[in-house]
mmCIF file of C-alpha atoms in Angstrom:
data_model
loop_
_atom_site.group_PDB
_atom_site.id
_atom_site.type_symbol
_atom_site.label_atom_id
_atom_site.label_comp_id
_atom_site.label_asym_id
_atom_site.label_seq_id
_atom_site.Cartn_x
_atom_site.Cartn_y
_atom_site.Cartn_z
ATOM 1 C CA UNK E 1 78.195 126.965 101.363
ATOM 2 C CA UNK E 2 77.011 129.479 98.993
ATOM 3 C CA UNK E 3 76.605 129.635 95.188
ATOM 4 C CA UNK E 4 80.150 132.781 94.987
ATOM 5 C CA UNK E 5 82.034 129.855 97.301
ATOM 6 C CA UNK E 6 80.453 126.949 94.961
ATOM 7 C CA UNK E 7 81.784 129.465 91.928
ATOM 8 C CA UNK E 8 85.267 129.953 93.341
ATOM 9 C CA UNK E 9 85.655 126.156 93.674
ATOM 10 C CA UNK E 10 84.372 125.391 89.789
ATOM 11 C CA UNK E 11 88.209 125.794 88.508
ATOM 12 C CA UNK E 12 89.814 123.603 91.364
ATOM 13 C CA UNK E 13 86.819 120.995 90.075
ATOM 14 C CA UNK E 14 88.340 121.178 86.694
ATOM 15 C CA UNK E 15 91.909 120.808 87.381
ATOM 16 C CA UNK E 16 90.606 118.106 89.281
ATOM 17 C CA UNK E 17 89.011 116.629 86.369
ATOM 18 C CA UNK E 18 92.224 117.405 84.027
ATOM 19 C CA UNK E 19 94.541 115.442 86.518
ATOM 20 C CA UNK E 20 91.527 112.672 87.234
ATOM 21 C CA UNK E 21 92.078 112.276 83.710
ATOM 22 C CA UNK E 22 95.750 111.987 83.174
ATOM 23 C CA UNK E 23 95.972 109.289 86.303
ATOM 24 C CA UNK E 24 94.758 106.536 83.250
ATOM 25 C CA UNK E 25 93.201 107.660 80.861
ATOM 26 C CA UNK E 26 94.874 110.585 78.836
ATOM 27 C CA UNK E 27 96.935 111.922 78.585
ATOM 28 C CA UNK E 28 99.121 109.624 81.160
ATOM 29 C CA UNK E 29 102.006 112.715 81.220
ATOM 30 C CA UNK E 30 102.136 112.665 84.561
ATOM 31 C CA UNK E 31 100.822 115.533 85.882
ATOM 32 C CA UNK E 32 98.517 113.684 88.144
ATOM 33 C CA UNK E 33 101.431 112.928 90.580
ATOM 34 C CA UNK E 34 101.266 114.760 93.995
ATOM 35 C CA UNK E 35 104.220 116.779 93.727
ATOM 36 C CA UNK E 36 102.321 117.967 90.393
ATOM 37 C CA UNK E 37 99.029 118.451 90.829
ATOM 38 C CA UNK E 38 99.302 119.527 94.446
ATOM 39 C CA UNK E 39 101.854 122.510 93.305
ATOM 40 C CA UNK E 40 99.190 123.282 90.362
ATOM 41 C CA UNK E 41 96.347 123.700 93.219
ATOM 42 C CA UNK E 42 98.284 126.038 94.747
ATOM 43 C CA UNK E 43 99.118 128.193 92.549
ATOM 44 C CA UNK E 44 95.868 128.334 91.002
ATOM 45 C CA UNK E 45 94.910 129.895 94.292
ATOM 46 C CA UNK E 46 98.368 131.937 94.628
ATOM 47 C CA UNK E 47 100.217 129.665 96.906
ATOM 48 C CA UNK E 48 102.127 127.852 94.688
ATOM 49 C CA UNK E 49 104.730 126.923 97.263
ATOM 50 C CA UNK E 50 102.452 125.732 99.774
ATOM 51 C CA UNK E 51 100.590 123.502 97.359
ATOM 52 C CA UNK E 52 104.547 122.267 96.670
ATOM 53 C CA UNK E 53 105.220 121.040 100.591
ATOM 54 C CA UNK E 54 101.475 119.084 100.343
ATOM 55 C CA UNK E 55 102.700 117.979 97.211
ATOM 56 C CA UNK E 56 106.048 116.499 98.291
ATOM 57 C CA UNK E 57 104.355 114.403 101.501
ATOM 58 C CA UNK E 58 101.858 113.284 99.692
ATOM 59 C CA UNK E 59 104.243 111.947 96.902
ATOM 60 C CA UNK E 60 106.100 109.932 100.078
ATOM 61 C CA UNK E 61 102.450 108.492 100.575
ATOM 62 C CA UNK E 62 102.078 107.999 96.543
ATOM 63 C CA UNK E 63 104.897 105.790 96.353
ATOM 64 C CA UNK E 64 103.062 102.783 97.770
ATOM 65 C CA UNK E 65 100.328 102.430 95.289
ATOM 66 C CA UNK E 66 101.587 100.449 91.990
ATOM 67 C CA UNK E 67 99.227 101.408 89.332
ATOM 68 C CA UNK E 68 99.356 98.536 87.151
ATOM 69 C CA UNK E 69 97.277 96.843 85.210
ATOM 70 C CA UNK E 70 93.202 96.688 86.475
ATOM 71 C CA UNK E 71 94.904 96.766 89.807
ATOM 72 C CA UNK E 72 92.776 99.032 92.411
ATOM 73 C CA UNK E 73 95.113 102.058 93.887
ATOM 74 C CA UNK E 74 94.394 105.375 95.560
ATOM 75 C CA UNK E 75 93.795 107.831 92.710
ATOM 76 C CA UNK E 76 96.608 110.908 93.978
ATOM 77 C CA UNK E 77 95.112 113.331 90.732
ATOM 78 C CA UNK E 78 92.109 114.733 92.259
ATOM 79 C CA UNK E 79 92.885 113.840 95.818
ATOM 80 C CA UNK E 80 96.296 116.123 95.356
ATOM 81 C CA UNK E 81 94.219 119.243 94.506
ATOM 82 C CA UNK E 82 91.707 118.379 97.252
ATOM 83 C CA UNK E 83 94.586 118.161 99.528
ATOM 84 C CA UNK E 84 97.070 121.259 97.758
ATOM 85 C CA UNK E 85 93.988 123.661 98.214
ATOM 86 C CA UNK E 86 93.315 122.772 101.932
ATOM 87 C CA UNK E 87 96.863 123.366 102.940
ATOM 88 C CA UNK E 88 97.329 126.629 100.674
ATOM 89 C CA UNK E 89 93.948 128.106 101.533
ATOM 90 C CA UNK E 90 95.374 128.737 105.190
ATOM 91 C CA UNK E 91 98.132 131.424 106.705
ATOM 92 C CA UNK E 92 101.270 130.210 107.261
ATOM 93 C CA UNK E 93 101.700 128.840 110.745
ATOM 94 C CA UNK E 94 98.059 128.040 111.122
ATOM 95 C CA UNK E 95 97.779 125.126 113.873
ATOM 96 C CA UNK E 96 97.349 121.596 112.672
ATOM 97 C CA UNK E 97 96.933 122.865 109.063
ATOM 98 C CA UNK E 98 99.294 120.017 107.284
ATOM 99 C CA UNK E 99 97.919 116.982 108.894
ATOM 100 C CA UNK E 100 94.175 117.852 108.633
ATOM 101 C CA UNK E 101 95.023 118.782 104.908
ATOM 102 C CA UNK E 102 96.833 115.376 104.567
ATOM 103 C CA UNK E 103 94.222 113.196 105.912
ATOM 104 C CA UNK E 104 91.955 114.940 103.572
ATOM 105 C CA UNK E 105 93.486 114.198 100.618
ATOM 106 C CA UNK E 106 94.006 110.198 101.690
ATOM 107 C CA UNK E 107 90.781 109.943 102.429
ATOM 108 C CA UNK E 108 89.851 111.332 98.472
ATOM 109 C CA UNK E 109 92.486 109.045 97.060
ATOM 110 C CA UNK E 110 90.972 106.248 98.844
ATOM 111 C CA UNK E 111 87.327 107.435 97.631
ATOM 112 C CA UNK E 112 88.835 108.338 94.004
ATOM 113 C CA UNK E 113 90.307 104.758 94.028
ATOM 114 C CA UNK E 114 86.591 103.238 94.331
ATOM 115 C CA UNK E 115 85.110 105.800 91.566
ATOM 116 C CA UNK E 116 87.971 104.444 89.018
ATOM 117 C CA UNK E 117 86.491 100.565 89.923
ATOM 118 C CA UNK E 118 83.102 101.908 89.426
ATOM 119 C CA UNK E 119 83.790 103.512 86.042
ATOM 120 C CA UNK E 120 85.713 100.298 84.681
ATOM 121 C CA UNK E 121 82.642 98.560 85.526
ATOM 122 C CA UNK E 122 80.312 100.879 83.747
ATOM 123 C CA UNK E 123 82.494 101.110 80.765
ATOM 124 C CA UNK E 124 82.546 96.935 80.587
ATOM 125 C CA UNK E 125 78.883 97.837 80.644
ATOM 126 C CA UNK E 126 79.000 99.987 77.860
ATOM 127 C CA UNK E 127 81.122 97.662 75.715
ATOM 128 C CA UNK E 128 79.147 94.566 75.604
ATOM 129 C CA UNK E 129 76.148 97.058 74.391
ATOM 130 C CA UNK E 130 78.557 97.584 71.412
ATOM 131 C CA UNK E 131 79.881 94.611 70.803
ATOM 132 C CA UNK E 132 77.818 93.493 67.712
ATOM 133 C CA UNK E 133 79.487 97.052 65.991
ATOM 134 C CA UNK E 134 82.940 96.329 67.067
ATOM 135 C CA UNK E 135 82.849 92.326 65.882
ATOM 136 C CA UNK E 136 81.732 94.174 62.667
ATOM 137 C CA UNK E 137 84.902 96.053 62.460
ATOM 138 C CA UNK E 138 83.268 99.732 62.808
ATOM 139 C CA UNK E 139 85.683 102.115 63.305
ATOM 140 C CA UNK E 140 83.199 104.670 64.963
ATOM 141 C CA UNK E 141 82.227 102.243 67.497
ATOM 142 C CA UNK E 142 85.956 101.931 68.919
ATOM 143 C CA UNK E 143 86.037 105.753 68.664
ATOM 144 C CA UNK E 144 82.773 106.313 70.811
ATOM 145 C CA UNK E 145 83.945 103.628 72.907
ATOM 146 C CA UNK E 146 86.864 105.885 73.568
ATOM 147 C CA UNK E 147 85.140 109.096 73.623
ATOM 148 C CA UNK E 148 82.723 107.793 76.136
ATOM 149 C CA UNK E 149 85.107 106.311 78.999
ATOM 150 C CA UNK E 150 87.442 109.514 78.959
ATOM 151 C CA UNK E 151 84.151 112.048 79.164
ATOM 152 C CA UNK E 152 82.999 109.850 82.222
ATOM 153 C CA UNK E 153 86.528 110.127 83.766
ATOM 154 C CA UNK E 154 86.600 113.805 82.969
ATOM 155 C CA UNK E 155 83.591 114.283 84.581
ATOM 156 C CA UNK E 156 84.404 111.777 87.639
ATOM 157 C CA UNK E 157 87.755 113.627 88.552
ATOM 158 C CA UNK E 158 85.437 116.675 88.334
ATOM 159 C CA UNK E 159 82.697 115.797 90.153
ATOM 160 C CA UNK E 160 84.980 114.124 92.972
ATOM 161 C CA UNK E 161 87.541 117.198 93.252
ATOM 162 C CA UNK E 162 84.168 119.515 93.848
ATOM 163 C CA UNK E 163 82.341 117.248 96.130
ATOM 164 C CA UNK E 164 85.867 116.612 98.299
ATOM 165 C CA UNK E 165 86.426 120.351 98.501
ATOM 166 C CA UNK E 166 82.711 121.214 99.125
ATOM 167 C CA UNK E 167 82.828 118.465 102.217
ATOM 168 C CA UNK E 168 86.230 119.137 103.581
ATOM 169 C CA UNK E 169 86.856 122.762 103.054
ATOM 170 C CA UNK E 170 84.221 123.825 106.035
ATOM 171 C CA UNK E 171 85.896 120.709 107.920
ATOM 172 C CA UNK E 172 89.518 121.878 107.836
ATOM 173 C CA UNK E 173 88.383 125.677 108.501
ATOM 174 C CA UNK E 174 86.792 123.755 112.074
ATOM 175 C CA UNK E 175 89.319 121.414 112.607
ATOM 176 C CA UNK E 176 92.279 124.174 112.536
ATOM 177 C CA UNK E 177 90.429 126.781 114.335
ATOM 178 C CA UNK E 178 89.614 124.144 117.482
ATOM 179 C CA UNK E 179 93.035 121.834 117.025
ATOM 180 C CA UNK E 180 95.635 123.163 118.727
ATOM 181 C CA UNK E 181 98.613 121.611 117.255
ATOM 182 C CA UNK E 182 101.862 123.803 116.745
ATOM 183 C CA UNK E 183 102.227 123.999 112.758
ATOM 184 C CA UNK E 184 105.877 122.243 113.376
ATOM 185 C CA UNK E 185 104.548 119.574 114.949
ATOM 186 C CA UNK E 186 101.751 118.792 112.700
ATOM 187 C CA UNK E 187 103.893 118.987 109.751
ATOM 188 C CA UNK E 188 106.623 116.653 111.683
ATOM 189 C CA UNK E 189 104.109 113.971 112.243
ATOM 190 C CA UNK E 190 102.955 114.281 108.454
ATOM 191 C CA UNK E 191 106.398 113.882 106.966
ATOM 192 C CA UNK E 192 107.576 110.586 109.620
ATOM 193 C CA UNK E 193 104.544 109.043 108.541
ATOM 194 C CA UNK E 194 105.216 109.797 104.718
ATOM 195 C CA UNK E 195 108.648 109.225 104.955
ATOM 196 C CA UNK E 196 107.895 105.813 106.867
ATOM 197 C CA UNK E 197 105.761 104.599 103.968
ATOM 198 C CA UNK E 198 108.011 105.720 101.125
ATOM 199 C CA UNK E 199 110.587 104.108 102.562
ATOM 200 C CA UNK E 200 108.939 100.893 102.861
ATOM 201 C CA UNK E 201 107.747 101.276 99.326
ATOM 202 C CA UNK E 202 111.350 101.936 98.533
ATOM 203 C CA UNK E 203 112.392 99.317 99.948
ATOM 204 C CA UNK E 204 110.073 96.704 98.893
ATOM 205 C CA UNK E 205 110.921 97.305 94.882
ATOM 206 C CA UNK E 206 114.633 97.416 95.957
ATOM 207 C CA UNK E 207 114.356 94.348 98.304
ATOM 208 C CA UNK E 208 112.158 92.197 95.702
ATOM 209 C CA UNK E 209 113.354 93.358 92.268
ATOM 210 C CA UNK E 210 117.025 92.227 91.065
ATOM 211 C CA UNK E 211 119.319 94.617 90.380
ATOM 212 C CA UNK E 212 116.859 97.575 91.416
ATOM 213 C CA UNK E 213 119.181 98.366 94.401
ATOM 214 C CA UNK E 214 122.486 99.376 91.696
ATOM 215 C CA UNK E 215 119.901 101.371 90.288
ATOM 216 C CA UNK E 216 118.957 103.182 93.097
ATOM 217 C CA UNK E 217 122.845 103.655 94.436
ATOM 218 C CA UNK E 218 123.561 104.746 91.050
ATOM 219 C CA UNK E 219 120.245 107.822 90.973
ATOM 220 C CA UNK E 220 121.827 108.579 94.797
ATOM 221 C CA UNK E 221 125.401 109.267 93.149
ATOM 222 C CA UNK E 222 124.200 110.564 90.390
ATOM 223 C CA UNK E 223 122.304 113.403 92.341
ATOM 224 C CA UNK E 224 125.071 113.938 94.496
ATOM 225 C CA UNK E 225 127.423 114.779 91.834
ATOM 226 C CA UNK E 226 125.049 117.092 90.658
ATOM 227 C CA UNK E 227 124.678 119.136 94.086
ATOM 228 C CA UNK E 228 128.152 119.624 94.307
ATOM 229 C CA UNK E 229 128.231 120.399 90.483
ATOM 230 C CA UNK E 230 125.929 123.134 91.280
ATOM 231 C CA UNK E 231 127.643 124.639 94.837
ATOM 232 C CA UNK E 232 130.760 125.246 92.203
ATOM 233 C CA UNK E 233 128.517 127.310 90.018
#
């Protein structure tokens, strides 16, 4: 890969970083959700509505992790770009495009899910340094504290959106120039699998949490009242 295709990929690296960012530490607004972040990696290379249909099977896929807590999870920020640009970067129609794109971005999330561990770790690190200042009550130490583990998030989303890209950009190109899947079927085995493990995630809260299944019957009606709201329009 060159230094111009190293260049191009420097402002996918920072929404990376942006949307590494949001998953925990700031600004939490969810933008780091797949539907989100995938759409924003597409149109940041002009294909918004490709970036949209990544976005919407990886969210199916998204649904399983339950970031709570120091709990480790997949982390969907970075891995959405990674995965929004593969599938956007290609014509429509382009054989096995979805599900090389797809496994791309799982395999980030999965990656990105380790890097979070590691910089929990290294913060705990950097804590106990400081913890003579902070049992002193200094304000500036908190601050730093603060200051230091979003930077080295920042720069982890960053540095883990470019390095995916940079890996699995000259992969996909291969994969979808030798793979001859029909673009229909690669997309239909994307969204079973995504819609089998959504489901199951949707079930699980429903099955296990009381009175989470009159919640969900009560979104469904809700949303049906609105599409036929909307056909009278």
């Amino acid at each position: 890969m060159s230094l111009a295709d190293l260049l191009q990929l420097l402002p996918l690296a920072v929404l990376g970083a942006v949307l590494g960012l949001d998953v925990v530490s700031f600004p939490q607004a969810m933008l780091s959700r797949p539907v989100v972040a995938a759409t924003l990696a597409g149109a940041l290379i002009g294909e918004p509505g490709r970036g949209l249909l990544m976005g919407v099977a990886l969210e199916f896929f998204a649904l399983e992790s339950m970031p709570f807590g120091a709990s480790r999870y997949p982390e969907w920020g970075s891995a959405s770009v990674v995965g929004g640009v593969l599938f956007a970067q290609v014509p429509e129609g382009t054989p096995s495009a979805m599900s090389v794109a797809a496994l791309a971005a799982l395999v980030t999330a999965g990656i990105g899910g380790w890097t979070m561990v590691m910089l929990r770790r290294w913060n705990a690190h950097w804590a106990r340094k400081q913890q003579d200042r902070i049992a002193r009550g200094s304000g500036s130490a908190v601050v730093a504290l603060q200051l230091f583990g979003m930077s080295s998030d920042l720069l982890r989303g960053g540095l883990l959106t470019l390095l995916a890209l940079v890996a699995f950009v000259p992969i996909h190109q291969a994969a979808t120039a030798t793979v001859r899947v029909s673009p229909v079927l690669s997309r239909a085995v994307v969204v079973a699998i995504a819609s089998a493990v959504g489901l199951a995630a949707v079930w699980k809260v429903v099955h296990g949490t009381t009175g989470a299944r009159w919640y969900l019957i009560a979104g469904l009606r809700s949303e049906e009242h609105t599409s036929e709201l909307q056909s009278h329009l």
